[in-house]
């Protein structure tokens, strides 16, 4: 995390010389980062649109703008244990807090207002990464702390990311003098995993003690181990692009309209007031555009130039340009009045670009192809496939014999057209919002059982979910809903149907590129364990959790065998706060409150699910499986209702009456508010 603080202190640990920084953007001298390029903080800041790179706090030339938008206090070689830094003289975690206090004073001085200063701090994203050096230097390498502690009794006051010490070359080199014998130290890896489990549990406990906080555990162990164990997955065949090529309208035009005869220009203030140098560039924005952020995040370049710029260098051409023109569109008629460049003409510019690239690289056809074949730098899914219960059933229960129906008012009262659709909500559901945000569907995800589905609707995705369903087939015995295990049969039928539409090869690509969302489990606990205690005769609560997770794991593996690669799995909500549970427990409405034991069970299930996903993904090559935490945002809405637009109170119900399904009309609006902001954060994770 240290972006250069060690440059400004007396320490032997420096990253300000080659080969450090050799791939850092801008061909600048090594910056003090212990990397060939950017670090995680830089990528995070760039992806969130905060800044291209995070400066070190100790840099004496920091501008006010750089300070207010964030800095790094980290110091390479540091740790939670002050003993770790005695030899290297780097900045301990305690001292970094002192630097942070100084930062707060400086920010308040810049904005000139105590409240504004504290708002900046309150809204800031804080990233913490330490712990490896403590084990590497104080326990394994120099066993000072081993005289005081066993490994499981090391101090646990770290709230950080923690990576595996056994994976670091330092540890392997210290253990194996013969390079041919070098391998990971499994005992140290095992201890890293044990630490991570404790840390994850600690964070769950800690957040409940800190109101209005959001503390997230980031697992870096699993992806790093996967890179080491499966290096071919991360070889040149899947390398990041080195060229970016952009087509479109004003959202993508970085200045082409400057060079054509059109009334649509962005080369005058207030355009560009927040761009580098505070000058208008032709971008229809106060600062950078999406292509610039993408190019920066992928370490291609800081900003994407327009193709029509007459003084483009060879390097600028080879690393990519934009052909976009503000005011453009697919229809040539759109551009008649404004005289901008329609998409059809942008292709002609692209052909000219290819000719120029060939002149630069010569007869090296392979190099030309390597540049051109990376035109599609994004890989967002074009199909969405949904499995689960009422939280994601968009209407399948309309077409089966079941008591669980959502095709009557007040369901659907806020849905487009104000009609009940079978969704157990007053409006749209999470799948609808995801599909819309990713540009997969214009409006909503249809149910697979709808007999009137068009080919286009099938190809862009459907929902197989059924209200009242679960992973346990016993859950649906009374309601006659479609259990998750039977939804896989519907999916097989879906595959056959799309093969009939587009052929086998294209169907395989559609399935492998699709986004799969799974949301189920709450009904299993409600109808098979708590309220109807059938499974309690067989299992403890922990045993039933493991039973459900085993069913879930088998389901995901079956999806994988059928070609699915991108999967989001939702955890459990606060089951003890669902109206059906509260109503059954408290007859007197004055005493209604959440059932903490059931909420605790949901949290422990979610922790197991998160850990399972970390173990499952490495066993399924080329897969991307993401855990979606829905517990925390929902419990935050319940505990702090006034922070959310619609509010929530004890009279809200899920479904019709106080003991119906799980998706309440009023909470659906809250979920929309949360999900629309969460969707954009997930888009990057999906790829």
XYZ file of C-alpha atoms in Angstrom:
687
model
C 0.000 0.000 0.000
C 2.975 2.355 0.390
C 2.920 4.712 -2.587
C 6.159 6.425 -1.592
C 6.254 7.464 2.089
C 9.485 5.543 2.630
C 11.174 7.957 0.205
C 10.968 10.605 2.941
C 12.227 8.678 5.989
C 15.558 7.131 6.973
C 15.105 3.457 6.217
C 16.850 0.778 4.188
C 13.494 -0.177 2.663
C 13.191 1.931 -0.480
C 11.373 1.401 -3.761
C 12.745 4.433 -5.599
C 15.126 2.630 -7.946
C 14.804 0.283 -10.932
C 13.345 -2.211 -11.658
C 10.630 -0.687 -9.432
C 8.314 1.531 -11.449
C 9.397 0.303 -14.875
C 5.752 -0.093 -15.983
C 4.337 2.860 -14.085
C 2.343 5.226 -16.386
C 4.119 8.250 -17.792
C 7.680 6.877 -18.020
C 8.506 8.618 -14.737
C 11.347 7.628 -12.396
C 10.530 4.977 -9.763
C 7.986 6.468 -7.358
C 8.761 4.532 -4.187
C 6.059 1.953 -4.846
C 7.290 -1.580 -4.257
C 5.946 -2.676 -7.621
C 6.696 -2.444 -11.333
C 3.554 -0.290 -11.739
C 0.535 0.890 -9.806
C -0.617 -0.486 -6.442
C -4.071 -1.504 -5.199
C -4.837 2.000 -3.796
C -4.150 3.513 -7.236
C -6.477 1.063 -8.975
C -9.212 1.612 -6.386
C -8.975 5.394 -6.609
C -9.012 5.283 -10.397
C -11.918 2.829 -10.621
C -13.997 4.960 -8.252
C -13.218 8.139 -10.184
C -11.366 9.726 -7.261
C -7.914 10.136 -8.826
C -5.458 8.315 -11.096
C -2.958 7.561 -8.372
C -2.740 8.072 -4.622
C 0.175 10.230 -3.406
C 2.113 9.557 -0.197
C 1.200 11.839 2.712
C 4.859 12.690 3.352
C 5.324 14.169 -0.132
C 6.211 17.819 0.675
C 4.722 19.091 -2.608
C 1.143 17.930 -2.108
C -1.477 20.348 -3.408
C -4.661 21.113 -1.479
C -6.647 19.173 -4.091
C -4.430 16.111 -3.666
C -4.831 16.230 0.107
C -8.605 16.581 0.060
C -9.074 13.719 -2.433
C -6.911 11.372 -0.374
C -3.429 10.185 0.464
C -1.549 7.128 1.655
C -0.038 6.845 5.149
C 1.359 3.328 4.624
C 5.012 2.456 5.075
C 6.656 -0.597 3.517
C 7.956 -2.997 6.144
C 5.409 -1.893 8.726
C 3.047 -3.995 10.835
C 0.749 -4.028 13.837
C 3.579 -5.070 16.144
C 5.990 -2.180 16.893
C 8.784 -4.726 17.221
C 8.469 -5.389 13.472
C 9.833 -1.945 12.595
C 12.731 -1.716 15.088
C 15.389 -2.791 12.582
C 14.028 -1.128 9.449
C 12.960 2.181 11.094
C 9.778 2.392 9.032
C 6.515 3.958 10.237
C 4.506 1.831 12.662
C 0.715 1.584 12.540
C 0.525 3.783 15.679
C 2.598 6.487 13.991
C 0.429 6.298 10.897
C -2.524 7.244 13.116
C -0.553 10.305 14.270
C -0.002 11.209 10.607
C -3.734 10.798 10.020
C -4.513 13.204 12.878
C -2.200 15.720 11.243
C -4.002 15.115 7.940
C -7.385 15.903 9.545
C -6.026 19.239 10.818
C -4.713 20.112 7.361
C -7.981 19.201 5.637
C -9.988 21.324 8.096
C -7.594 24.191 7.389
C -8.076 23.835 3.646
C -11.893 23.705 3.605
C -12.105 26.275 6.431
C -14.992 24.567 8.144
C -14.985 21.962 10.933
C -18.158 20.257 9.677
C -17.034 20.157 6.049
C -13.695 18.756 7.119
C -15.308 15.990 9.161
C -17.740 15.191 6.345
C -14.765 14.518 4.071
C -13.363 12.153 6.696
C -16.722 10.456 7.347
C -17.307 9.837 3.636
C -13.784 8.598 2.941
C -12.978 5.040 1.901
C -10.301 3.647 4.238
C -8.142 0.726 3.097
C -5.945 -1.150 5.587
C -3.373 -3.781 4.659
C -0.798 -5.095 7.126
C 0.151 -8.164 9.130
C 2.414 -10.112 6.801
C 5.601 -8.439 8.041
C 4.673 -9.198 11.649
C 4.641 -12.920 10.954
C 7.494 -12.826 8.444
C 9.932 -10.896 10.630
C 8.832 -11.494 14.222
C 7.532 -15.027 14.229
C 8.866 -17.070 11.322
C 12.063 -15.316 10.157
C 13.332 -13.907 13.464
C 11.421 -15.900 16.078
C 11.317 -13.169 18.737
C 7.600 -13.443 19.348
C 7.670 -17.255 19.318
C 9.254 -17.058 22.751
C 6.064 -15.323 23.949
C 3.249 -16.768 21.817
C 2.075 -19.851 19.988
C 0.882 -18.980 16.490
C -2.791 -19.060 17.529
C -2.154 -16.730 20.477
C -0.458 -13.974 18.491
C -2.112 -10.590 19.176
C -5.369 -10.289 17.191
C -5.856 -6.517 17.170
C -5.438 -6.200 13.385
C -8.300 -5.045 11.240
C -6.623 -5.576 7.888
C -6.232 -7.530 4.751
C -3.770 -10.369 5.270
C -1.957 -12.337 2.624
C -0.152 -15.637 2.954
C 3.428 -15.393 4.223
C 4.174 -18.877 2.950
C 3.558 -17.624 -0.588
C 6.183 -14.902 -0.467
C 9.561 -15.569 -2.159
C 11.273 -14.337 1.021
C 9.822 -17.245 2.973
C 10.604 -19.852 0.302
C 14.138 -18.548 -0.162
C 14.799 -18.675 3.575
C 13.569 -22.268 3.706
C 14.948 -23.774 0.474
C 18.516 -22.942 -0.550
C 18.265 -25.093 -3.687
C 16.003 -23.187 -6.128
C 14.824 -26.482 -7.634
C 13.293 -27.431 -4.284
C 11.380 -24.175 -3.792
C 7.715 -24.660 -2.926
C 5.071 -23.077 -0.740
C 5.274 -23.666 3.003
C 1.922 -25.265 3.733
C 2.141 -24.842 7.502
C 2.491 -21.079 7.130
C -0.281 -20.972 4.525
C -2.542 -22.881 6.892
C -1.778 -20.392 9.651
C -2.568 -17.517 7.283
C -5.984 -19.038 6.578
C -6.642 -19.488 10.293
C -5.750 -15.824 10.890
C -8.028 -14.751 8.058
C -10.951 -16.717 9.518
C -10.421 -15.025 12.884
C -10.167 -11.644 11.200
C -13.400 -12.169 9.273
C -15.224 -13.145 12.473
C -13.715 -10.187 14.315
C -14.948 -7.769 11.649
C -18.498 -9.095 11.960
C -18.371 -8.517 15.725
C -16.663 -5.156 15.388
C -19.148 -3.648 12.978
C -22.057 -4.173 15.370
C -20.143 -2.122 17.955
C -19.488 0.807 15.601
C -22.789 2.423 14.516
C -23.067 3.706 10.922
C -19.842 1.959 9.925
C -19.288 -0.378 6.990
C -16.260 -2.635 7.481
C -15.517 -5.083 4.693
C -13.125 -8.027 4.824
C -11.138 -8.420 1.588
C -9.882 -11.928 0.910
C -6.606 -11.678 -1.009
C -5.398 -15.144 0.026
C -7.658 -17.123 -2.331
C -6.964 -15.211 -5.568
C -3.203 -15.101 -4.918
C -3.071 -18.820 -4.172
C -5.096 -19.487 -7.308
C -2.577 -17.490 -9.370
C 0.259 -19.597 -7.948
C -1.475 -22.952 -8.331
C -3.008 -22.208 -11.742
C -0.538 -19.875 -13.491
C -1.822 -20.738 -16.969
C -5.127 -19.064 -16.139
C -3.186 -15.803 -15.781
C -0.794 -16.245 -18.697
C -0.517 -14.055 -21.784
C -3.647 -15.665 -23.226
C -5.669 -13.689 -20.692
C -3.455 -10.623 -20.404
C -4.938 -7.172 -20.142
C -5.236 -5.178 -23.359
C -2.530 -2.688 -24.261
C -4.719 -0.692 -26.655
C -8.092 1.004 -26.247
C -10.373 1.929 -29.170
C -13.547 3.937 -28.584
C -16.638 4.573 -30.712
C -19.775 6.512 -29.867
C -21.194 9.922 -28.978
C -20.474 12.739 -26.494
C -20.064 10.264 -23.634
C -16.939 8.964 -25.419
C -15.756 11.911 -27.562
C -12.480 13.193 -26.096
C -12.103 15.940 -28.690
C -12.821 14.827 -32.280
C -15.485 17.520 -32.684
C -12.732 20.108 -32.236
C -11.516 19.185 -35.735
C -14.766 19.139 -37.718
C -17.221 21.820 -38.809
C -20.013 21.418 -36.253
C -21.884 23.536 -33.737
C -21.356 20.845 -31.078
C -18.110 21.783 -29.361
C -16.802 21.129 -25.861
C -13.658 23.255 -26.136
C -14.799 26.173 -23.999
C -15.475 26.701 -20.255
C -17.036 25.418 -18.086
C -16.007 22.200 -19.889
C -12.670 20.923 -18.641
C -12.571 22.931 -15.411
C -11.574 19.818 -13.451
C -9.481 18.209 -16.185
C -5.711 17.989 -15.853
C -4.473 21.566 -16.269
C -8.031 22.897 -15.902
C -8.423 23.456 -19.655
C -11.252 22.533 -22.048
C -10.161 19.639 -24.271
C -13.281 19.028 -26.318
C -14.668 16.575 -23.771
C -18.289 17.251 -22.916
C -17.497 17.050 -19.228
C -15.863 19.043 -16.449
C -13.147 16.381 -16.261
C -12.294 12.957 -17.626
C -14.655 10.639 -19.498
C -15.285 6.915 -19.146
C -12.621 5.969 -21.763
C -10.010 7.876 -19.759
C -10.916 6.064 -16.543
C -10.892 2.676 -18.271
C -7.530 3.345 -19.922
C -6.037 4.554 -16.637
C -7.378 1.609 -14.640
C -5.935 -0.851 -17.161
C -2.607 1.051 -17.123
C -2.859 1.803 -20.844
C -2.662 5.607 -20.605
C -3.873 8.478 -18.443
C -6.203 9.956 -21.061
C -7.413 8.797 -24.489
C -6.711 11.261 -27.343
C -9.103 11.886 -30.257
C -8.146 10.207 -33.538
C -8.534 13.465 -35.487
C -5.897 15.229 -33.388
C -3.251 16.108 -36.021
C -0.128 15.769 -33.863
C -0.640 12.253 -32.475
C 2.608 10.395 -31.773
C 3.149 6.776 -32.795
C 2.925 5.710 -29.153
C -0.401 7.492 -28.743
C -1.794 5.765 -31.822
C -0.592 2.316 -30.804
C -2.002 2.608 -27.281
C -5.383 3.709 -28.583
C -7.662 6.556 -29.582
C -11.322 7.472 -29.707
C -13.286 7.820 -32.948
C -16.397 9.031 -31.106
C -18.196 12.225 -32.046
C -20.579 14.128 -29.781
C -24.110 14.177 -31.171
C -23.614 10.952 -33.087
C -25.832 7.880 -33.217
C -26.594 4.659 -35.070
C -28.986 6.458 -37.408
C -27.176 8.679 -39.961
C -30.221 10.964 -39.979
C -29.379 11.923 -36.379
C -26.284 13.801 -37.516
C -27.697 15.680 -40.524
C -28.285 18.978 -38.730
C -25.216 18.935 -36.460
C -22.744 17.635 -39.088
C -21.029 15.329 -36.612
C -19.562 11.918 -37.432
C -22.122 9.064 -37.432
C -21.133 5.589 -36.283
C -21.050 4.383 -39.894
C -18.317 6.954 -40.689
C -16.398 6.177 -37.502
C -15.775 2.732 -39.012
C -14.089 4.453 -41.982
C -11.857 6.311 -39.510
C -11.049 2.984 -37.876
C -9.972 1.529 -41.241
C -7.655 4.512 -41.641
C -6.344 3.842 -38.112
C -5.508 0.231 -39.059
C -3.540 1.431 -42.097
C -1.569 3.855 -39.935
C -0.841 1.177 -37.318
C 0.444 -1.150 -40.043
C 2.783 1.581 -41.291
C 4.148 2.051 -37.763
C 4.760 -1.622 -36.930
C 5.769 -2.595 -40.468
C 5.062 -6.055 -41.831
C 4.678 -7.561 -38.376
C 1.153 -8.922 -38.966
C 1.083 -10.633 -35.561
C 1.813 -7.359 -33.775
C -0.907 -5.593 -35.803
C -3.408 -8.306 -34.940
C -2.455 -8.145 -31.247
C -3.329 -4.444 -31.256
C -6.557 -4.682 -33.237
C -8.027 -7.820 -31.679
C -8.365 -6.047 -28.313
C -11.079 -3.683 -29.590
C -13.601 -5.086 -27.115
C -11.883 -4.252 -23.831
C -14.965 -4.884 -21.725
C -16.610 -8.226 -21.187
C -19.890 -7.394 -19.535
C -22.428 -10.197 -19.836
C -25.177 -9.906 -22.469
C -27.403 -12.523 -20.822
C -28.740 -12.833 -17.266
C -29.953 -16.106 -15.719
C -31.711 -16.120 -12.350
C -32.326 -18.947 -9.858
C -33.874 -18.840 -6.404
C -36.971 -17.839 -4.445
C -39.449 -14.928 -4.240
C -36.657 -12.360 -4.012
C -35.868 -13.086 -7.679
C -39.041 -14.743 -9.051
C -40.276 -12.413 -11.800
C -43.471 -14.379 -12.405
C -42.883 -18.126 -12.790
C -45.385 -18.926 -10.023
C -48.129 -17.477 -12.265
C -47.812 -20.620 -14.381
C -47.778 -23.369 -11.738
C -50.279 -24.634 -9.169
C -49.096 -23.053 -5.943
C -50.454 -21.016 -3.057
C -47.574 -18.536 -3.384
C -48.754 -16.011 -5.984
C -47.853 -12.373 -6.529
C -50.250 -11.616 -9.404
C -52.738 -9.424 -7.521
C -52.679 -6.011 -5.856
C -50.953 -4.458 -3.958
C -48.171 -6.345 -5.758
C -47.035 -4.430 -8.834
C -48.632 -1.120 -7.921
C -45.383 0.733 -8.698
C -44.280 -1.516 -11.561
C -44.320 0.131 -15.027
C -47.970 0.004 -16.057
C -49.039 -0.413 -12.399
C -50.007 -4.053 -12.878
C -49.176 -7.150 -10.812
C -46.689 -9.287 -12.731
C -46.151 -12.144 -10.310
C -43.239 -10.361 -8.642
C -43.490 -10.416 -4.860
C -42.889 -6.675 -4.715
C -44.613 -3.371 -5.349
C -42.244 -2.815 -8.289
C -39.112 -4.234 -9.864
C -36.856 -6.859 -8.310
C -33.066 -7.023 -8.026
C -32.676 -9.018 -11.300
C -34.534 -6.264 -13.160
C -32.234 -3.568 -11.776
C -29.079 -5.578 -12.523
C -30.191 -6.360 -16.088
C -31.079 -2.721 -16.711
C -27.848 -1.335 -15.191
C -25.683 -3.698 -17.255
C -27.589 -2.854 -20.440
C -28.830 -6.431 -20.860
C -32.541 -5.612 -20.759
C -34.275 -2.289 -21.245
C -36.888 -2.897 -18.570
C -37.265 -6.237 -16.798
C -36.271 -9.931 -16.731
C -39.136 -12.197 -17.829
C -40.001 -15.528 -16.181
C -38.933 -18.599 -18.153
C -42.394 -20.167 -17.904
C -44.033 -17.262 -19.733
C -45.462 -18.995 -22.856
C -45.135 -15.848 -24.975
C -41.375 -15.305 -24.726
C -39.743 -13.997 -27.902
C -36.393 -15.266 -29.168
C -34.747 -11.974 -28.136
C -36.136 -12.280 -24.601
C -34.806 -15.828 -24.307
C -31.356 -14.937 -25.625
C -30.915 -11.971 -23.260
C -31.956 -13.999 -20.223
C -34.784 -15.159 -17.998
C -35.585 -16.071 -14.411
C -36.121 -19.679 -13.348
C -36.813 -18.680 -9.722
C -39.975 -19.620 -7.854
C -41.456 -17.828 -4.834
C -41.383 -20.088 -1.776
C -38.476 -22.147 -3.098
C -35.266 -23.254 -1.413
C -32.243 -25.511 -1.669
C -33.996 -28.165 0.448
C -36.686 -29.995 -1.570
C -38.652 -30.472 1.667
C -39.263 -26.706 1.806
C -41.604 -26.763 -1.192
C -43.700 -29.812 -0.242
C -46.644 -27.737 0.975
C -46.370 -24.684 -1.314
C -45.695 -26.743 -4.466
C -43.201 -24.114 -5.630
C -40.291 -25.134 -7.863
C -37.293 -26.140 -5.710
C -33.857 -24.987 -6.821
C -32.963 -28.573 -7.741
C -35.814 -28.596 -10.296
C -34.907 -25.154 -11.627
C -31.794 -26.745 -13.134
C -34.119 -28.871 -15.291
C -35.786 -25.703 -16.554
C -32.305 -24.394 -17.347
C -31.512 -27.505 -19.420
C -34.699 -26.872 -21.376
C -33.603 -23.254 -21.827
C -30.266 -24.385 -23.296
C -32.061 -26.644 -25.778
C -34.298 -23.774 -26.855
C -31.485 -21.277 -27.458
C -29.518 -23.922 -29.382
C -32.551 -24.142 -31.644
C -32.451 -20.364 -32.124
C -28.729 -19.665 -32.671
C -27.036 -23.052 -33.037
C -24.840 -25.026 -30.654
C -21.607 -23.010 -30.828
C -23.200 -19.614 -30.298
C -25.394 -21.047 -27.532
C -22.262 -22.187 -25.678
C -20.833 -18.656 -25.897
C -24.088 -17.178 -24.599
C -24.110 -19.498 -21.571
C -20.406 -19.026 -20.755
C -20.739 -15.245 -21.010
C -23.953 -15.004 -19.008
C -24.308 -13.601 -15.513
C -25.939 -16.072 -13.112
C -27.634 -14.806 -9.944
C -28.667 -17.199 -7.158
C -30.810 -16.056 -4.218
C -32.338 -18.670 -1.905
C -32.039 -20.195 1.563
C -34.305 -18.092 3.791
C -37.404 -20.238 3.094
C -35.454 -23.346 4.063
C -34.817 -21.983 7.544
C -38.330 -20.532 7.944
C -40.424 -23.433 6.653
C -38.186 -26.427 7.330
C -36.317 -25.496 10.520
C -37.779 -22.652 12.610
C -41.548 -22.521 12.035
C -42.079 -26.122 10.884
C -39.248 -27.882 12.702
C -39.042 -30.955 10.446
C -35.306 -30.652 9.876
C -34.650 -29.856 13.534
C -35.348 -33.512 14.212
C -32.305 -34.341 12.056
C -29.914 -31.392 12.352
C -28.542 -28.799 14.721
C -28.627 -25.306 13.211
C -24.963 -25.667 12.195
C -25.645 -29.070 10.679
C -28.575 -27.721 8.662
C -26.429 -24.837 7.423
C -23.855 -27.350 6.193
C -26.619 -29.449 4.581
C -27.913 -26.430 2.615
C -24.431 -25.304 1.624
C -23.679 -28.785 0.337
C -26.827 -28.581 -1.831
C -25.770 -25.125 -3.016
C -22.271 -26.330 -3.870
C -23.662 -29.208 -5.945
C -25.996 -26.780 -7.717
C -23.149 -24.395 -8.625
C -21.017 -27.283 -9.902
C -23.903 -28.459 -12.074
C -24.284 -24.947 -13.510
C -20.546 -24.932 -14.188
C -20.762 -28.256 -16.035
C -23.533 -26.765 -18.180
C -21.222 -23.897 -19.153
C -21.885 -21.066 -16.649
C -18.812 -19.140 -15.499
C -19.937 -15.895 -13.807
C -22.038 -16.392 -10.684
C -23.312 -14.100 -7.926
C -24.629 -15.871 -4.819
C -26.667 -13.860 -2.335
C -26.362 -14.587 1.373
C -29.248 -14.698 3.824
C -31.115 -11.583 4.969
C -31.713 -10.884 8.693
C -34.256 -13.724 8.990
C -35.123 -12.746 12.548
C -36.385 -9.368 11.298
C -38.753 -10.775 8.660
C -42.356 -9.884 9.597
C -43.469 -13.514 9.361
C -40.957 -14.465 12.054
C -41.686 -11.487 14.290
C -45.467 -11.944 14.014
C -45.341 -15.629 14.898
C -43.203 -14.865 17.936
C -44.938 -11.741 19.297
C -48.744 -11.634 19.342
C -48.767 -8.187 20.977
C -47.706 -5.662 18.295
C -46.242 -3.385 20.985
C -43.536 -5.961 21.718
C -42.531 -6.767 18.113
C -38.770 -6.901 17.626
C -36.146 -8.816 15.650
C -35.212 -12.325 16.789
C -31.498 -12.045 17.473
C -30.857 -15.803 17.592
C -32.170 -16.220 14.036
C -30.206 -13.197 12.867
C -27.089 -14.691 14.411
C -27.765 -17.962 12.566
C -28.077 -16.033 9.296
C -24.741 -14.299 9.912
C -22.926 -17.548 10.659
C -24.453 -19.114 7.506
C -23.222 -16.146 5.447
C -19.723 -16.503 6.848
C -19.706 -20.195 5.921
C -21.030 -19.344 2.450
C -18.334 -16.707 1.916
C -15.633 -19.182 2.947
C -17.154 -21.892 0.726
C -17.021 -19.592 -2.295
C -13.345 -18.890 -1.596
C -12.667 -22.641 -1.670
C -15.016 -23.421 -4.569
C -13.744 -20.953 -7.162
C -10.183 -22.358 -7.428
C -11.677 -25.782 -8.162
C -13.680 -24.420 -11.125
C -11.158 -23.027 -13.673
C -12.026 -19.743 -15.424
C -14.989 -19.175 -13.103
C -15.814 -15.976 -11.209
C -18.043 -16.539 -8.165
C -19.026 -13.585 -5.974
C -20.692 -13.507 -2.557
C -23.363 -10.789 -2.309
C -23.892 -9.595 1.256
C -27.562 -8.573 1.588
C -27.635 -8.958 5.373
C -25.694 -5.827 6.224
C -27.566 -3.275 4.072
C -30.945 -4.659 5.212
C -30.077 -4.654 8.921
C -28.747 -1.117 8.466
C -32.103 -0.065 6.982
C -33.910 -1.626 9.921
C -31.621 -0.113 12.567
C -31.379 3.328 10.919
C -34.659 3.795 9.003
C -34.459 7.561 8.807
C -31.290 7.403 6.721
C -33.258 5.824 3.864
C -35.712 7.726 1.740
C -38.851 5.680 2.276
C -38.330 4.839 5.914
C -39.306 1.508 7.450
C -41.297 0.716 10.523
C -42.769 -2.153 12.475
C -46.027 -2.053 10.505
C -44.401 -2.874 7.173
C -45.179 -6.345 5.925
C -43.650 -8.739 3.481
C -46.387 -9.653 1.065
C -50.083 -9.426 1.817
C -50.707 -9.467 5.549
C -48.063 -9.891 8.249
C -47.201 -13.515 7.564
C -46.850 -13.843 3.815
C -43.712 -14.062 1.663
C -40.440 -12.281 2.238
C -40.408 -9.244 -0.081
C -42.200 -6.254 1.389
C -43.640 -3.542 -0.748
C -42.154 -0.752 1.288
C -38.789 -2.410 1.656
C -38.618 -2.973 -2.094
C -38.188 0.765 -2.566
C -35.394 0.692 -0.004
C -33.787 -2.221 -1.764
C -33.987 -0.311 -5.049
C -32.207 2.640 -3.411
C -29.452 0.329 -2.160
C -29.152 -1.856 -5.232
C -28.853 0.923 -7.764
C -25.735 2.172 -5.967
C -24.436 -1.349 -5.323
C -24.832 -2.487 -8.931
C -22.122 -0.145 -10.219
C -19.738 -1.372 -7.519
C -20.364 -4.944 -8.643
C -19.885 -4.335 -12.359
C -16.116 -4.422 -12.072
C -16.175 -7.519 -9.845
C -18.329 -9.353 -12.398
C -15.516 -9.187 -14.927
